XYZ file of C-alpha atoms in Angstrom:
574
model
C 139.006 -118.991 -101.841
C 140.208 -122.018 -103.688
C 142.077 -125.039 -103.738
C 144.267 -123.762 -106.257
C 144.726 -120.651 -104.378
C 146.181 -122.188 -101.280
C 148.452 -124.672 -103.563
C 149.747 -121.699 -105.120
C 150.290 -120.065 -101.185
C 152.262 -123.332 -100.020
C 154.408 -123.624 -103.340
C 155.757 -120.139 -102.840
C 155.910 -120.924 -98.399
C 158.067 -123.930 -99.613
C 160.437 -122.642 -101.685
C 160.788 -119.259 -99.359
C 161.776 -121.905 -96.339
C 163.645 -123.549 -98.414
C 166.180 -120.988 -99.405
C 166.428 -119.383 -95.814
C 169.572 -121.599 -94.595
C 171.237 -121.310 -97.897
C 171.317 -117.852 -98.357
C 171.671 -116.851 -94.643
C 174.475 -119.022 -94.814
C 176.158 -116.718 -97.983
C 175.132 -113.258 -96.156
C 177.098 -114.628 -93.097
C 180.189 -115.774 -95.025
C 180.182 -112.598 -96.366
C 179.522 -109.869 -93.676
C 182.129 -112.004 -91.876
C 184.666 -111.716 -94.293
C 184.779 -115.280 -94.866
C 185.997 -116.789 -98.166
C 183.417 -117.481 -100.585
C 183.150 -119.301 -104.166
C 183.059 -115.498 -105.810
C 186.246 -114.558 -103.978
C 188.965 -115.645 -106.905
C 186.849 -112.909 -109.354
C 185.664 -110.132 -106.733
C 188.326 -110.086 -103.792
C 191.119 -108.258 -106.170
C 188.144 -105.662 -107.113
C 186.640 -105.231 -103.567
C 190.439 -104.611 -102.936
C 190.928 -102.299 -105.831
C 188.076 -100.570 -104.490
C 189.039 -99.544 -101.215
C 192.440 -98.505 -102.683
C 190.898 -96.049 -104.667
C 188.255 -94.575 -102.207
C 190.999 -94.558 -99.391
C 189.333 -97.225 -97.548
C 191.056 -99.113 -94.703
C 189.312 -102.175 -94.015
C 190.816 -103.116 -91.240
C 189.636 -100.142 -89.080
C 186.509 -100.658 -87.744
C 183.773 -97.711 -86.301
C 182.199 -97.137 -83.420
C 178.296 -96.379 -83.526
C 178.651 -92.733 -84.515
C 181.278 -93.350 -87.043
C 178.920 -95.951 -88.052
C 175.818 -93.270 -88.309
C 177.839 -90.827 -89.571
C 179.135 -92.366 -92.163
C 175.652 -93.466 -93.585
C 173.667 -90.401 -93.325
C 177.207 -89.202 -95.492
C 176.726 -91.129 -98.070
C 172.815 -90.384 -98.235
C 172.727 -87.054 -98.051
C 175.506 -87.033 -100.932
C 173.715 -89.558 -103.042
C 170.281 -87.956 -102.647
C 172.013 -84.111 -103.761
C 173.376 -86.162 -106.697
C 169.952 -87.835 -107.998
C 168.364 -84.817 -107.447
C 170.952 -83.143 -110.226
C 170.173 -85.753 -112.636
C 166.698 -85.249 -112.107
C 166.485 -81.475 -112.512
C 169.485 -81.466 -115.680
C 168.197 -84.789 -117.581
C 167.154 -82.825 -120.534
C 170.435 -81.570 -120.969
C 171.945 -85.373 -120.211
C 172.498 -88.307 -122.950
C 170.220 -91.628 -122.644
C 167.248 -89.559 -123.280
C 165.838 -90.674 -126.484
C 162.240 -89.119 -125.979
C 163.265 -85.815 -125.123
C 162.022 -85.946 -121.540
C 162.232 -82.251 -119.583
C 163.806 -81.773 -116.465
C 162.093 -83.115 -113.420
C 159.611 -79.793 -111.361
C 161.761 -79.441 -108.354
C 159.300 -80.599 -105.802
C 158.958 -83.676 -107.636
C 162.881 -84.100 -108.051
C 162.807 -83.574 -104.152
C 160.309 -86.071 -103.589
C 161.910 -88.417 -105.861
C 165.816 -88.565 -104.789
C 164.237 -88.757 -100.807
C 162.081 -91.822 -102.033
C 164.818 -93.676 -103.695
C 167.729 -92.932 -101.024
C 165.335 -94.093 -98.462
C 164.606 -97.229 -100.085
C 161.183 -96.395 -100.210
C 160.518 -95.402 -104.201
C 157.434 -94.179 -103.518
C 156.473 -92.538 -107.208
C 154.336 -89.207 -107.555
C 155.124 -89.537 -111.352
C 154.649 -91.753 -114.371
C 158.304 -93.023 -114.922
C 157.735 -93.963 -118.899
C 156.650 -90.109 -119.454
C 158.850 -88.004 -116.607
C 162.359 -89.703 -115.870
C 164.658 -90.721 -118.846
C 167.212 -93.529 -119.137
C 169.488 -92.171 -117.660
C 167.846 -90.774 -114.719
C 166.076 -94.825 -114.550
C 169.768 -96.274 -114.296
C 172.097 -93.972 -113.124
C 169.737 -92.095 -110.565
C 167.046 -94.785 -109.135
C 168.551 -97.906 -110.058
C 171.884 -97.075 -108.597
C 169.669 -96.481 -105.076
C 168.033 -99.242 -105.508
C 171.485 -101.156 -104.844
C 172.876 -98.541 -102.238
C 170.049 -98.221 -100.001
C 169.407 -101.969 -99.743
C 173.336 -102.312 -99.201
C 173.241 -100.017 -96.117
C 169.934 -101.535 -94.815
C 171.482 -104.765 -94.734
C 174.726 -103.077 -93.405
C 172.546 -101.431 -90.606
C 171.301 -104.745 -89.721
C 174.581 -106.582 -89.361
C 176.285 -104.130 -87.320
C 173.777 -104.822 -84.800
C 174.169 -108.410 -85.097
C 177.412 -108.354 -84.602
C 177.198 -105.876 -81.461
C 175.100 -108.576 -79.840
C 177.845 -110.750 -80.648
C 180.496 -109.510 -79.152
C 181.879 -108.435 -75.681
C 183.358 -105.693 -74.334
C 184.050 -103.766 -77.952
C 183.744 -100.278 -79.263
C 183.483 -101.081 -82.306
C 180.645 -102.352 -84.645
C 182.161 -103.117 -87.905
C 183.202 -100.843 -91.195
C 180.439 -99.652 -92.305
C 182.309 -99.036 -96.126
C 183.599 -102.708 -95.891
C 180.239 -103.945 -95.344
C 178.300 -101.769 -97.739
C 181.230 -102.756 -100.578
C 180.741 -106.463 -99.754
C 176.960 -106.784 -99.292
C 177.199 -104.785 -103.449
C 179.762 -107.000 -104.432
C 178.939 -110.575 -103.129
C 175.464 -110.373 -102.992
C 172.842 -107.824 -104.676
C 175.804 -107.475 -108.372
C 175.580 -111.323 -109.183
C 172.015 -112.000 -107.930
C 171.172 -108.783 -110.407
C 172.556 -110.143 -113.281
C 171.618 -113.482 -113.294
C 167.893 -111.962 -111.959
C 168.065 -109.610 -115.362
C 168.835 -112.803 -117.495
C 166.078 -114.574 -116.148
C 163.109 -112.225 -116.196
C 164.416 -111.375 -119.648
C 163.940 -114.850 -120.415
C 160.372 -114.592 -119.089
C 159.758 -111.486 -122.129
C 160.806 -108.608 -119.995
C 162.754 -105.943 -121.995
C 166.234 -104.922 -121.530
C 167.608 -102.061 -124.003
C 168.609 -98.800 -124.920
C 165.481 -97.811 -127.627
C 163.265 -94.951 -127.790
C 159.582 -96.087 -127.625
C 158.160 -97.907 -130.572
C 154.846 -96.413 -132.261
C 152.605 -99.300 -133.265
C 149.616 -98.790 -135.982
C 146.851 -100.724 -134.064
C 143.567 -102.106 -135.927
C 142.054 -99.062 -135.645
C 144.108 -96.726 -137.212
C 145.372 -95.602 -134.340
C 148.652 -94.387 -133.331
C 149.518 -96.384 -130.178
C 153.264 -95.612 -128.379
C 154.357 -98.817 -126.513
C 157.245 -97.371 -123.861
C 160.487 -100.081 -123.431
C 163.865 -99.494 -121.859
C 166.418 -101.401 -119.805
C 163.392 -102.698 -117.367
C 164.908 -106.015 -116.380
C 167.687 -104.545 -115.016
C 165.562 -102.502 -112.673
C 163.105 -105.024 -111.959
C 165.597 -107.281 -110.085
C 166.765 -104.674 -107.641
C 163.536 -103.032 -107.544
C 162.242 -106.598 -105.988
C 165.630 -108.242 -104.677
C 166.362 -104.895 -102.886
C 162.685 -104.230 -101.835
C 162.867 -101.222 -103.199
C 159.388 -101.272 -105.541
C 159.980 -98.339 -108.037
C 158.283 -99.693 -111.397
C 160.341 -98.879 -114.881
C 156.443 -98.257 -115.748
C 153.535 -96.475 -113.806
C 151.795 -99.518 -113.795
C 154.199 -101.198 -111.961
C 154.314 -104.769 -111.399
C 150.796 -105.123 -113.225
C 152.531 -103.973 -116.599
C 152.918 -107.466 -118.571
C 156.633 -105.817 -119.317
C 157.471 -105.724 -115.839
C 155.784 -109.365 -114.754
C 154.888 -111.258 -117.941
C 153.844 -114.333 -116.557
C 152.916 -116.454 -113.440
C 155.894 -117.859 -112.971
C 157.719 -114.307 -113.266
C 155.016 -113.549 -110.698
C 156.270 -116.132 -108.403
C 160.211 -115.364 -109.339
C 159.170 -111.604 -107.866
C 157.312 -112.357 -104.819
C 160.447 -114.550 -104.115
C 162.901 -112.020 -104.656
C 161.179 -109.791 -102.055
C 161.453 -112.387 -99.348
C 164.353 -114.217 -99.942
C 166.863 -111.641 -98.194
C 164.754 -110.844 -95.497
C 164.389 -113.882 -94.845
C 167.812 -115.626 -94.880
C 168.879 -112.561 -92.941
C 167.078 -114.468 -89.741
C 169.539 -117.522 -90.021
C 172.193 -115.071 -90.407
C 171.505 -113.776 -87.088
C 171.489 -117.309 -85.378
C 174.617 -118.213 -87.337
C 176.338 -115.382 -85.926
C 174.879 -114.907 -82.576
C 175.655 -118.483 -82.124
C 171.999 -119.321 -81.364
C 170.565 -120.436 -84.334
C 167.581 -121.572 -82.219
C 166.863 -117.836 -82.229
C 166.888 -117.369 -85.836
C 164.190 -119.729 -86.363
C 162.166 -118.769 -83.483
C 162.340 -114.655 -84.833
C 161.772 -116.738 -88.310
C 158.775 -118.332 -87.103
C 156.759 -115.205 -86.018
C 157.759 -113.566 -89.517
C 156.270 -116.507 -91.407
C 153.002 -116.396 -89.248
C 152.596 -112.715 -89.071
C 152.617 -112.978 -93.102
C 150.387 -116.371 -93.199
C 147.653 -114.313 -91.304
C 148.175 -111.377 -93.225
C 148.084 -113.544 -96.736
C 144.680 -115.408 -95.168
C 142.890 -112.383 -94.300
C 143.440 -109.992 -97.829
C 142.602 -113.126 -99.851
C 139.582 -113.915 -97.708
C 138.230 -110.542 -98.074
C 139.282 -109.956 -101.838
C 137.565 -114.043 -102.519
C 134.316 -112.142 -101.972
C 132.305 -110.667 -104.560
C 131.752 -106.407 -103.484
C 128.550 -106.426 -100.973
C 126.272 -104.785 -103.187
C 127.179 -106.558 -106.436
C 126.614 -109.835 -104.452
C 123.510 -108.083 -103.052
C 122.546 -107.279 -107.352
C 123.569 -111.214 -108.049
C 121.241 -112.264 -105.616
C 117.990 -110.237 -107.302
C 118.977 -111.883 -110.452
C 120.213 -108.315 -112.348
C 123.718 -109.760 -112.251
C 125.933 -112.671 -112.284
C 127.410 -113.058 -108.997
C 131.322 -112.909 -109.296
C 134.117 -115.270 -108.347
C 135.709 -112.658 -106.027
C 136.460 -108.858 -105.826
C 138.349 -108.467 -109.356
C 138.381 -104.769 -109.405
C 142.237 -103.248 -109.830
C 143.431 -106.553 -110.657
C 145.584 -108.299 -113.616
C 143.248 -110.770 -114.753
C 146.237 -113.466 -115.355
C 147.081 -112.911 -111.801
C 143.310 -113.258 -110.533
C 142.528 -112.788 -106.840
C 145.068 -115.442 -105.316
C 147.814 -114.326 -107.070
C 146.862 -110.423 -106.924
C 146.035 -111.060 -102.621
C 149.639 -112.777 -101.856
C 151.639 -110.395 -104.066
C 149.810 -107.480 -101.706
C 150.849 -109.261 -98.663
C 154.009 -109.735 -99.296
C 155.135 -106.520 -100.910
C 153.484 -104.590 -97.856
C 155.329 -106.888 -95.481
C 158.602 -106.032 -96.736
C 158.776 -102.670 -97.658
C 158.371 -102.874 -100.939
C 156.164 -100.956 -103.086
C 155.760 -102.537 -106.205
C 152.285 -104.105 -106.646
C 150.512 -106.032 -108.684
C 147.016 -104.891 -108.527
C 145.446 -101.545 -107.471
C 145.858 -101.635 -103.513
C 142.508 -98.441 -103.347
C 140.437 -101.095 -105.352
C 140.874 -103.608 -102.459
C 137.839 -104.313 -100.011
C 137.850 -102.349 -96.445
C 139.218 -105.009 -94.854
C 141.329 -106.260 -97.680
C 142.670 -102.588 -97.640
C 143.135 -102.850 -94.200
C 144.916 -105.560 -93.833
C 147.881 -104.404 -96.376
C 147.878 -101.315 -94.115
C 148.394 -103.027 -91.033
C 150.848 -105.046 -92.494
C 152.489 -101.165 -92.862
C 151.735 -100.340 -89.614
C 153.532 -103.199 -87.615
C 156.421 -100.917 -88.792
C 158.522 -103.322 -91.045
C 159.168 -106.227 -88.987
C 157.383 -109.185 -90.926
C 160.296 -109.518 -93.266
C 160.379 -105.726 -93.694
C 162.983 -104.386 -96.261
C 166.292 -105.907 -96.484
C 168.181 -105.024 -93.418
C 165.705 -102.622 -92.193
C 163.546 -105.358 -91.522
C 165.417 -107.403 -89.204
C 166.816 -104.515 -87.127
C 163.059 -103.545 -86.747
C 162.500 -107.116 -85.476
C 165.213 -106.854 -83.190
C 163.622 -103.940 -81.665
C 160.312 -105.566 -81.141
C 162.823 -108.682 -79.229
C 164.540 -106.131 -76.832
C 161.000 -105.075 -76.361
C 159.787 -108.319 -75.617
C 162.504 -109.555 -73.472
C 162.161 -106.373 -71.156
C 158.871 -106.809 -70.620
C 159.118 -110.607 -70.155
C 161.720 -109.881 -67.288
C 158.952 -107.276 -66.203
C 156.843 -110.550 -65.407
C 159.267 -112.297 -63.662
C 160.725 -109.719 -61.682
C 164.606 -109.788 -63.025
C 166.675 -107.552 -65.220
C 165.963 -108.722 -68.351
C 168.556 -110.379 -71.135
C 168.950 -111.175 -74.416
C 171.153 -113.559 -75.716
C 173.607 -113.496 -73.238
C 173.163 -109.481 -72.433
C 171.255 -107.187 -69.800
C 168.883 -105.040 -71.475
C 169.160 -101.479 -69.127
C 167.745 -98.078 -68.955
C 169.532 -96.711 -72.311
C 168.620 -100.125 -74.146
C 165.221 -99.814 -73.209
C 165.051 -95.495 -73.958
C 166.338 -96.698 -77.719
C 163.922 -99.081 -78.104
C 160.959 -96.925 -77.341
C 162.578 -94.068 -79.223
C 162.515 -96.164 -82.496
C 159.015 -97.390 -81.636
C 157.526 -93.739 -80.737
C 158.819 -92.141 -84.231
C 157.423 -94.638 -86.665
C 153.500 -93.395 -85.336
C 154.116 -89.877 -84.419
C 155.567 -89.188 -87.987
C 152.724 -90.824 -89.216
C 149.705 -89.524 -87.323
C 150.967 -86.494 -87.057
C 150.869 -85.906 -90.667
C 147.967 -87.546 -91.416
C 145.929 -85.239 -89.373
C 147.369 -81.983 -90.743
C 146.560 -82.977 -93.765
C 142.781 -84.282 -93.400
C 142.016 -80.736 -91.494
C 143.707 -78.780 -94.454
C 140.920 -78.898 -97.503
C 143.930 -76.883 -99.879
C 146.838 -79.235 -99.208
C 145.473 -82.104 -97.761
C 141.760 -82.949 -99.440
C 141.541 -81.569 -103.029
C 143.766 -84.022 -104.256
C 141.241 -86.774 -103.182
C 139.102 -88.903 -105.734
C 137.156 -89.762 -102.820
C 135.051 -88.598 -99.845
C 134.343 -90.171 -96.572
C 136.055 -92.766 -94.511
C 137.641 -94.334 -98.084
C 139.846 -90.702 -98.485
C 140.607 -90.841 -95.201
C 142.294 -93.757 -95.217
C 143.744 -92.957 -98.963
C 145.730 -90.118 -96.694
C 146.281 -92.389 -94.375
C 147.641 -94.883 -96.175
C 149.855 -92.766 -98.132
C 151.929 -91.347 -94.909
C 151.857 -94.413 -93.543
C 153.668 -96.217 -96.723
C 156.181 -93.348 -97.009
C 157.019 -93.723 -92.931
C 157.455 -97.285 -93.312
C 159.308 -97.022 -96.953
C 157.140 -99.138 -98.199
C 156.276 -96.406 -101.463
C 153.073 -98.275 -102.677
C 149.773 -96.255 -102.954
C 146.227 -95.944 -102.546
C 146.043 -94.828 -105.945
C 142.679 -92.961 -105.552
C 145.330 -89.829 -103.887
C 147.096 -87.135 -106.393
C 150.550 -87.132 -104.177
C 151.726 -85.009 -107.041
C 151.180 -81.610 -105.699
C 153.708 -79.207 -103.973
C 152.860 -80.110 -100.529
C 152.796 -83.582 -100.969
C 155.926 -84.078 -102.669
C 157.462 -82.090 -100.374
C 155.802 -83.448 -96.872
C 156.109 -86.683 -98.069
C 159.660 -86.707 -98.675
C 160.700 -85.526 -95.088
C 158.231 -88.183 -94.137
C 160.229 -90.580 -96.001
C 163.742 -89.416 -94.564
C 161.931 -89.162 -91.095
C 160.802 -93.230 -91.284
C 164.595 -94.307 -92.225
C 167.163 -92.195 -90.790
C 165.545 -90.673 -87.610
C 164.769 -94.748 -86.821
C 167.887 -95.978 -87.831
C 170.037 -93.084 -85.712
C 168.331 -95.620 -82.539
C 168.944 -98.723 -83.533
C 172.998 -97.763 -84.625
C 173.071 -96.310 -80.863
C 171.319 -99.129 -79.487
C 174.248 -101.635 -81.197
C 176.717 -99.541 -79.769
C 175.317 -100.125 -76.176
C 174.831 -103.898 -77.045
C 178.452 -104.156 -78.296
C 180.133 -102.089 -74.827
C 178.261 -105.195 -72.382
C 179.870 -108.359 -71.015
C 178.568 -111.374 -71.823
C 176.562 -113.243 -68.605
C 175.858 -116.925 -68.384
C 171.871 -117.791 -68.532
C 170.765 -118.301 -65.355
C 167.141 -120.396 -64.643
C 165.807 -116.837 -64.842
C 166.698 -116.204 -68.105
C 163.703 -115.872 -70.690
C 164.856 -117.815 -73.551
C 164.468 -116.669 -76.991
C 164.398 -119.538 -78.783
C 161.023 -121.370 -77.985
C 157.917 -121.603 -79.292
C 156.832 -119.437 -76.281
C 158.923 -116.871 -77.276
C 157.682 -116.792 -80.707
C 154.303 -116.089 -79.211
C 155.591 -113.348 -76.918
C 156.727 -111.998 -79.847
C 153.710 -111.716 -82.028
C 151.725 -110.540 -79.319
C 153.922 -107.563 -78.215
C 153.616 -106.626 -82.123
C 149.962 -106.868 -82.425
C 149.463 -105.439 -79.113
C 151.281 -102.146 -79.768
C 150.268 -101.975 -83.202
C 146.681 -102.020 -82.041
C 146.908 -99.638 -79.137
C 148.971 -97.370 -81.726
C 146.782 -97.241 -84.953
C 143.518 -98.923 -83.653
C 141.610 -95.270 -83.672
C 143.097 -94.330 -86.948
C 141.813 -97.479 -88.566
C 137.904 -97.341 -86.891
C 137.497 -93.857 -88.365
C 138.981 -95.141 -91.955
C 138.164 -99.207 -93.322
C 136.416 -100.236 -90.674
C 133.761 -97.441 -90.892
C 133.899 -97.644 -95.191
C 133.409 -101.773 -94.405
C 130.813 -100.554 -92.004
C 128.857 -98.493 -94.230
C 129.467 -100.550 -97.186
C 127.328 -103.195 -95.611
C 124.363 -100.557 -95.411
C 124.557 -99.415 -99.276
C 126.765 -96.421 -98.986
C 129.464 -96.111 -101.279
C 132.321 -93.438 -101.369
């Protein structure tokens, strides 16, 4: 751990804070409909738009129209990427001749990418062509962080209002959130990291004559475009299978930086969004606060652990047979070293956001661990765009009920009474996220065929390589313990219901849960009122999350990193 290490963690803190009015501000103006500097250019096309779908914007839905309407438009756009997958040999913008995508694969594939997960069993540069990049993943990339943001505020405005059946249009908002907000920040994203060296065209892949006489084929495409998204919309899917380590997808530090950025920014300004419209911006910051210290515990823990040198090559230096190292630089970009490689890992597995910068099974145990964890508090610290906040909201309604458990009252938030139903929603979406997850990850570690042959290793570390990997496609993160072959039949296919398990069987709650919120009067705080904008609050708040993260996931964890660290610290590797 270094100086220069922590200057580089409070440059990025400080500009992440510093953006979170701003752009909370925009998302408000316009979710709300409010006018905006882009409406002379975009309001005649959002208008043209709804014309020509049928679209009438001034109809709002009630919570099932709501949920109906977006498991529509998923199930339609996953059938459609699948297509493209399975027919891309027979498709244009395929200048290496790529063959259609194995059907388990496609399967595995279109679930990842409509669940803005983009987990990848494949390597993109060899398997998916340009077309199938652009017109299949990319286009998700937009769509599913359009709904998740959607998702997120429809249930902002159900705390809002009073007495309504209504939540919003869920087309109107999806239509805005891609016109106003991910479409401009995309292109002038591309332009920039294209500006930074990273590739944007139509080519087929170069062959280069190295120094040895070798033939050496140097894949390209329109990366840029995809990289933006990939980040912006916390989506992850790499344009390479290297991902975010590839010098064509992050060239430099300060592209580095740019894409760490990109995965907060939303996520963030989404908080004063919700204390803009909820009228208690107080609240914003306070739900704000325990994001930023979630992640500045998270960010001091995996760089503490990766800023040592592996036990047993310290335990070589020591003897004199080897130099001891500056840190743990195994699976990581040497331009990024073990700062830059440790805060990229925190924050892509705080939102959920797969695309990494160095090899997450090369971490230490408890470097590992902590990146899992950061999985396991089930998107809330940031989380993906949308997804994230709703998941925070859950974890308020959870700690508001059992705050008026303490004090004997029915409990409130933000002007209404959390009851039976709110409370049987809450623990709904909380009880899915682990069953999916442990359930899985048992069958498989008892199953040596499905489960344990696609292991590169034994022991506690391929335990938690299994682990990890349900536990990333549950919380749509899609990043990897890469040490796991998730290629196979059973884990394409597993994993994909996994994937549509962790977003739509969580989101069905929370959609039903806004509908509740939206039916309730509004009461007056009262001196028994808990509020939710305090520094007290804030803490209530972490500790409900750690506390039922822990009780949750605690076992899972002792029998995988701990035990490895465990073990590791008496010689035994795995």
């Amino acid at each position: 751990m270094s100086a220069n290490g922590w200057l580089q963690f409070a440059i990025f803190s400080v500009i992440l804070l510093a953006s979170v009015r701003p752009v909370g501000i925009y998302l408000a103006r316009v979710l709300e409909g409010e006018r905006t500097w882009l409406d002379p250019v975009l309001r005649p096309i959002e208008r043209l738009i709804y014309r020509l779908c049928g679209v009438n914007a001034g109809k709002e839905m009630n919570w099932r129209e709501y949920a109906y309407a977006v498991l529509g438009v998923s199930a339609v756009s996953l059938l459609v990427t699948y297509g493209i997958e399975r027919l891309q040999a027979l498709l244009p913008f395929n200048p290496q001749g790529l063959a259609a995508v194995g059907p388990d694969l496609a399967w595995n594939t279109a679930a990842s990418f409509t669940t803005n997960t983009n987990w990848q069993s494949y390597v993109p540069e060899t398997t998916m062509s340009y077309l199938t990049q652009m017109a299949g993943l990319a286009y998700h990339n937009f769509l599913s962080a359009a709904m998740g943001i959607a998702v997120a505020v429809a249930l902002i405005r159900a705390i809002k209002r009073t007495s309504s059946g209504t939540i919003g249009n869920f087309w109107v908002d999806t239509t805005r959130t891609l016109l106003y907000v991910l479409l401009p920040a995309s292109i002038i994203g591309a332009l920039l990291l294209v500006a930074q060296g990273v590739p944007q065209n139509l080519h087929a892949y170069t062959s280069a004559h190295t120094l040895e006489g070798q033939t050496q084929t140097i894949a390209q495409g329109p990366v840029a475009s995809q990289e933006v998204i990939k980040e912006m919309g916390t989506n992850g899917g790499g344009f390479f299978n290297a991902n975010s380590a590839h010098p064509f997808e992050n060239p430099t530090p300060l592209s580095n930086l740019y894409e760490m950025f990109l995965i907060f920014s939303i996520g963030a300004g989404l908080t004063y969004t919700l204390g803009r419209m909820t009228g208690s911006p107080g609240h914003g910051w306070a739900v704000l606060a325990a994001m930023f210290i979630l992640f500045s515990a998270g960010f001091t823990t995996v760089y503490w652990a990766e800023s040592h040198p592996h036990l047993l090559i310290h335990g070589a230096a020591q003897t004199g047979t080897l130099t001891a190292p500056a840190g743990n630089m195994e699976g990581k970009e040497v331009r990024f070293g073990v700062s830059q490689s440790s805060l990229f890992s925190t924050v892509t597995t705080d939102a959920s956001c797969g695309a990494v910068n160095t090899m997450h099974d090369s971490l230490t145990p408890l470097g590992g661990m902590m990146v899992l964890i950061n999985l396991m508090f089930g998107e809330v610290v940031f989380g993906g765009v949308g997804s994230g906040l709703y998941g925070m909201i859950i974890m308020v309604v959870l700690s508001v009920f059992v705050a008026g458990l303490m004090v004997g009252r029915t409990p409130e938030y933000l002007g209404k009474k959390i009851e039976s139903y709110d409370v049987k929603m809450t623990m709904l979406y909380v009880l899915i996220f682990p069953l999916i997850i442990l359930t899985f990850t048992a069958i498989f570690v008892l199953s040596p065929t499905i489960g344990l042959s696609s292991l590169a290793n034994q022991g506690p570390h391929g335990f938690t390589e299994i682990l990890y990997a349900f536990t990333s496609a549950a919380a749509n993160n899609g990043s990897a313990f890469a040490g796991l072959n998730a290629n196979t039949w059973w884990y394409n296919v597993m994993l994909g219901w996994t994937m549509l398990a962790g977003r739509f069987l969580m989101l069905i709650p929370v959609l039903a849960l806004a509908g509740n919120l939206a039916q309730k009067k509004s009461v007056p705080p009262s001196p028994g009122t808990f509020p939710v904008n305090t520094a007290l609050f804030t803490a209530l708040l972490i500790s409900v999350i750690l506390i039922l993260s822990a009780l949750t996931f605690f076992p899972a964890l002792s029998l995988g990193p701990i035990l490895e660290h465990l073990l590791l610290k008496a010689g035994q590797l795995f």
